[in-house]
Coordinates of C-alpha atoms in Angstrom, one line a residue:
M1 CA 0.2 0.0 0.1
N2 CA 1.6 3.1 -1.2
P3 CA 1.5 6.6 1.4
Y4 CA -1.2 8.0 -0.2
D5 CA -3.6 5.5 0.1
L6 CA -2.5 4.9 3.7
L7 CA -2.4 8.3 5.2
I8 CA -4.5 10.6 2.6
A9 CA -7.0 8.6 0.8
P10 CA -9.0 8.0 3.7
F11 CA -9.9 11.8 4.3
A12 CA -9.7 13.1 0.6
E13 CA -12.2 10.4 -0.1
F14 CA -14.8 10.2 2.8
S15 CA -16.5 13.5 4.4
F16 CA -17.2 11.7 7.7
M17 CA -13.5 10.6 8.0
R18 CA -12.7 14.6 7.3
R19 CA -15.2 15.3 10.0
A20 CA -13.9 12.8 12.4
L21 CA -10.4 14.1 12.1
V22 CA -11.6 17.8 12.4
G23 CA -13.6 17.3 15.6
T24 CA -10.8 15.4 17.5
I25 CA -8.5 17.6 16.8
V26 CA -10.7 20.8 18.2
L27 CA -11.5 18.5 21.0
A28 CA -7.7 18.1 21.6
F29 CA -7.3 21.9 21.6
G30 CA -10.0 22.1 24.4
A31 CA -9.2 18.9 26.3
G32 CA -5.5 19.3 26.4
P33 CA -5.1 22.2 28.5
I34 CA -7.9 21.1 31.0
G35 CA -6.0 17.7 31.4
V36 CA -3.0 19.5 32.0
F37 CA -4.0 21.5 35.2
L38 CA -5.8 18.7 36.8
M39 CA -2.8 16.3 36.2
L40 CA -0.7 19.2 38.2
R41 CA -3.5 19.9 40.6
R42 CA -3.8 15.9 41.5
M43 CA -7.4 16.0 40.5
S44 CA -6.7 13.6 37.4
L45 CA -9.5 11.2 38.8
V46 CA -12.0 13.9 39.1
G47 CA -12.0 14.3 34.9
D48 CA -12.9 10.3 35.1
A49 CA -15.5 10.8 38.2
M50 CA -17.1 13.9 36.1
A51 CA -17.2 12.2 32.8
H52 CA -19.3 9.4 34.5
A53 CA -21.7 12.3 36.3
I54 CA -23.1 13.6 33.1
L55 CA -24.8 10.5 31.9
P56 CA -27.9 11.1 33.5
G57 CA -28.5 14.3 32.4
A58 CA -27.1 13.2 29.0
A59 CA -29.6 9.9 29.4
I60 CA -32.8 12.3 30.6
G61 CA -32.5 14.8 27.3
F62 CA -31.9 11.0 25.6
M63 CA -35.2 9.9 26.9
V64 CA -37.2 13.3 26.2
A65 CA -35.7 14.1 23.0
G66 CA -33.8 11.4 21.7
L67 CA -30.3 12.0 20.1
N68 CA -30.9 15.4 20.2
L69 CA -27.7 17.3 20.3
F70 CA -28.8 20.3 22.5
A71 CA -31.3 18.0 24.7
M72 CA -28.3 16.0 25.7
T73 CA -25.7 19.0 25.7
A74 CA -27.6 20.8 28.3
G75 CA -28.7 17.6 30.3
G76 CA -25.3 17.0 30.6
I77 CA -24.3 20.0 31.6
V78 CA -26.6 20.6 34.3
A79 CA -26.0 17.0 35.5
G80 CA -22.0 17.6 35.7
V81 CA -22.6 20.9 38.1
L82 CA -25.1 19.4 39.9
V83 CA -22.6 16.5 40.8
A84 CA -20.1 18.9 41.6
V85 CA -22.0 21.0 43.8
L86 CA -23.3 18.1 46.0
T87 CA -20.0 16.4 46.2
G88 CA -18.9 19.9 47.4
I89 CA -21.8 20.1 50.2
V90 CA -21.6 16.3 51.3
A91 CA -18.0 17.1 52.0
R92 CA -18.4 20.2 53.9
V93 CA -21.3 19.0 56.1
T94 CA -20.0 15.7 56.9
E95 CA -17.5 13.9 57.7
L96 CA -16.7 12.3 54.4
K97 CA -13.8 13.6 52.4
E98 CA -14.3 14.8 48.7
D99 CA -12.7 12.1 46.7
A100 CA -15.2 9.4 48.4
S101 CA -18.2 11.8 48.1
L102 CA -17.2 12.4 44.7
A103 CA -16.7 8.5 43.8
A104 CA -20.3 8.0 45.2
F105 CA -22.1 10.2 42.9
Y106 CA -20.2 9.5 39.8
L107 CA -21.3 5.7 40.5
L108 CA -24.9 6.3 41.3
S109 CA -24.8 8.5 38.1
L110 CA -23.1 5.7 36.0
A111 CA -25.8 3.4 37.2
L112 CA -28.7 5.8 36.5
G113 CA -27.8 7.0 33.7
V114 CA -27.3 3.4 31.9
T115 CA -30.5 2.4 33.5
I116 CA -32.3 5.2 31.8
V117 CA -30.7 4.8 28.5
S118 CA -31.9 0.8 28.6
L119 CA -35.5 1.8 29.3
K120 CA -35.7 4.2 26.4
G121 CA -33.5 2.9 24.1
T122 CA -31.9 -0.2 22.3
N123 CA -28.4 -1.4 23.1
V124 CA -26.9 0.5 19.7
D125 CA -28.6 3.8 21.5
L126 CA -26.5 2.5 25.0
L127 CA -23.1 1.7 22.9
H128 CA -23.4 5.3 21.2
V129 CA -23.5 7.1 24.8
L130 CA -20.9 5.2 26.2
F131 CA -18.5 4.8 23.6
G132 CA -19.7 7.8 20.9
T133 CA -19.8 8.0 17.2
V134 CA -16.8 10.2 16.3
L135 CA -17.5 9.0 12.6
A136 CA -21.4 10.4 12.7
L137 CA -20.2 13.7 13.8
D138 CA -22.2 16.2 12.0
D139 CA -22.3 20.6 11.3
P140 CA -24.5 21.2 14.4
T141 CA -22.0 18.5 16.8
L142 CA -18.9 20.2 15.2
I143 CA -20.2 23.9 15.9
L144 CA -20.9 22.8 19.3
I145 CA -17.7 21.4 20.2
G146 CA -16.0 24.4 18.4
S147 CA -17.8 27.0 20.5
I148 CA -17.2 25.1 23.6
T149 CA -13.2 24.9 22.9
T150 CA -13.4 28.8 22.2
V151 CA -15.2 29.5 25.2
T152 CA -12.4 27.4 27.0
L153 CA -9.4 28.7 25.6
L154 CA -10.4 32.3 26.1
V155 CA -11.5 31.6 30.1
L156 CA -7.9 29.6 30.3
A157 CA -6.1 32.9 29.0
M158 CA -8.0 35.0 31.6
L159 CA -7.6 32.5 34.2
Y160 CA -4.1 31.5 33.6
R161 CA -1.8 32.8 36.3
P162 CA -4.4 32.0 39.3
L163 CA -4.4 28.5 38.1
V164 CA -0.9 28.0 37.5
L165 CA -0.2 29.8 40.8
E166 CA -2.5 26.9 42.6
C167 CA -0.7 24.2 41.1
V168 CA 2.7 25.6 42.0
D169 CA 2.1 27.1 45.4
P170 CA -1.6 27.2 46.4
G171 CA -0.6 28.7 49.8
F172 CA 1.1 31.7 48.0
L173 CA -2.2 32.4 46.1
R174 CA -4.8 32.2 49.2
S175 CA -2.4 34.8 51.0
V176 CA -2.0 37.4 48.3
S177 CA -5.6 36.7 46.6
R178 CA -9.3 35.6 47.2
S179 CA -9.3 34.5 43.6
G180 CA -8.6 30.8 44.4
G181 CA -12.3 29.7 45.3
P182 CA -13.8 31.2 41.9
T183 CA -11.1 30.1 39.9
H184 CA -11.5 26.3 41.3
L185 CA -15.6 26.7 40.3
V186 CA -14.9 28.0 36.6
F187 CA -12.3 25.7 36.0
M188 CA -14.9 22.9 37.3
A189 CA -17.0 24.5 35.0
L190 CA -14.4 23.9 32.0
V191 CA -13.6 20.7 33.0
V192 CA -17.7 19.9 32.6
I193 CA -18.3 21.5 29.3
N194 CA -15.5 19.8 27.7
L195 CA -16.6 16.3 28.7
V196 CA -19.6 17.5 27.2
A197 CA -18.3 17.9 24.4
G198 CA -16.0 14.9 24.3
F199 CA -19.0 12.9 25.2
H200 CA -20.8 13.6 21.7
A201 CA -17.5 12.2 19.7
L202 CA -16.3 9.5 22.3
G203 CA -18.7 8.8 24.8
T204 CA -18.9 8.9 28.2
L205 CA -16.6 6.2 29.1
L206 CA -13.6 7.7 26.6
A207 CA -14.1 11.1 26.5
V208 CA -12.0 12.0 29.7
G209 CA -9.2 9.6 27.8
L210 CA -8.6 12.1 25.6
M211 CA -8.3 14.6 28.0
M212 CA -6.1 12.6 30.4
L213 CA -3.6 10.5 28.5
P214 CA -2.2 13.4 26.3
A215 CA -1.6 15.3 29.4
A216 CA -0.1 12.3 31.4
V217 CA 2.4 11.8 28.4
S218 CA 3.5 15.6 28.3
R219 CA 4.6 15.4 32.0
F220 CA 7.1 12.7 30.7
W221 CA 8.7 15.2 27.7
V222 CA 8.8 18.7 29.2
R223 CA 8.5 20.1 32.6
D224 CA 7.2 23.8 31.7
I225 CA 3.3 24.3 32.2
T226 CA 2.8 26.1 28.7
A227 CA 4.8 23.2 27.1
M228 CA 3.4 20.7 28.5
I229 CA 0.0 22.2 27.3
I230 CA 1.3 22.7 23.5
F231 CA 2.5 19.3 23.8
S232 CA -0.6 17.7 25.3
V233 CA -2.6 19.5 22.5
A234 CA -0.2 18.2 19.8
T235 CA -0.3 14.5 21.6
G236 CA -4.0 14.6 21.5
A237 CA -4.4 15.8 18.0
V238 CA -1.4 13.1 16.7
C239 CA -3.2 10.2 18.4
G240 CA -6.8 11.3 16.7
L241 CA -5.2 11.3 13.6
I242 CA -3.4 7.8 13.6
G243 CA -6.6 6.2 15.7
L244 CA -8.8 7.5 13.1
L245 CA -6.3 5.8 10.2
V246 CA -6.3 2.6 12.2
S247 CA -9.8 2.5 13.0
Y248 CA -10.6 2.8 8.9
H249 CA -7.5 0.3 7.7
A250 CA -8.4 -2.3 10.4
G251 CA -12.1 -2.0 10.8
V252 CA -12.0 -1.4 14.7
P253 CA -14.3 1.1 16.3
S254 CA -12.8 4.7 16.3
G255 CA -13.2 5.9 19.7
P256 CA -11.3 3.0 21.4
A257 CA -8.9 3.0 18.6
I258 CA -8.2 6.8 19.4
I259 CA -7.5 5.9 22.9
L260 CA -5.7 2.9 22.3
V261 CA -3.2 5.1 20.2
A262 CA -3.0 7.8 23.2
G263 CA -2.7 4.6 25.5
I264 CA 0.3 3.5 23.6
A265 CA 1.9 6.8 23.5
Y266 CA 1.6 6.9 27.6
I267 CA 3.0 3.5 27.6
A268 CA 5.9 4.2 25.5
S269 CA 6.2 7.7 27.7
V270 CA 6.7 5.8 30.9
I271 CA 9.4 4.0 29.5
F272 CA 11.3 6.2 27.4
G273 CA 10.2 9.8 28.7
R274 CA 13.1 12.4 28.9
H275 CA 11.5 13.4 32.7
G276 CA 11.4 10.5 35.1
G277 CA 11.4 7.7 32.4
L278 CA 12.4 4.3 33.3
W279 CA 14.9 4.2 30.6
R280 CA 16.5 7.0 31.9
Q281 CA 16.2 6.3 35.6
L282 CA 17.9 2.8 34.3
F283 CA 20.9 4.9 32.6
P284 CA 21.5 7.5 34.6
G285 CA 24.8 8.3 33.0
R286 CA 23.3 8.9 29.6
H287 CA 20.9 11.0 30.9
L288 CA 23.5 13.4 32.6
E289 CA 25.6 13.5 29.0
A290 CA 22.4 14.6 27.0

């Protein structure tokens, strides 16, 4: 097979492949920075929990209006915000820690969402909700994903300094400013809306993968936060491209293929990563010479 047939023909000949590629790249631009800040704030599992938390709302939107883009989006956002608020309330008025409270709510949300979808739809609908249909992205969905990514980048640009300070020295931020609390709330809202955007392409179970795996990969190669964000976005976009090609040529589902490629990139980074990779730790002399 020549390079054109391998790399270019799938996108040149099929519009659904081009739409999937555009959607995945745009998702990477929004999810990449969010994933980096979640990782640096030691909130990586929060992303996974919130990805499950949006499911009941999306399922209720599905039950009311079927596979309607705006109904499922609105339901997912409301459910995600509600779970985040309830988690904070429970953690503050009871002895239960926030991580345990979040775990309880996300497990309840996942079970409730699957039950609602199963009552209304078929197994195909359930698979669509859980694993997404990146090859079926249409214009309204692409516009929604692009709008969410644009809002995310604009808000992150305004909150960049307090977010970085909170990652590096939260005590100092609290001593010089009261912006920590509001910044955290806005950031959690960005997490929710980006997971909702990813939900339409990759489903509930895989949306968080495009958010966290590229961020984890970047941690092994660069140290500067800005460089991590750029590296994470690039990794997500490249994994989307390779995953779609693997899906096309091997006949496997596109969403899982994209996340599997990102997972392979993560494993390679664990072994060969420039900062903290196993190879560098086994051969420190070569590391010092580099």
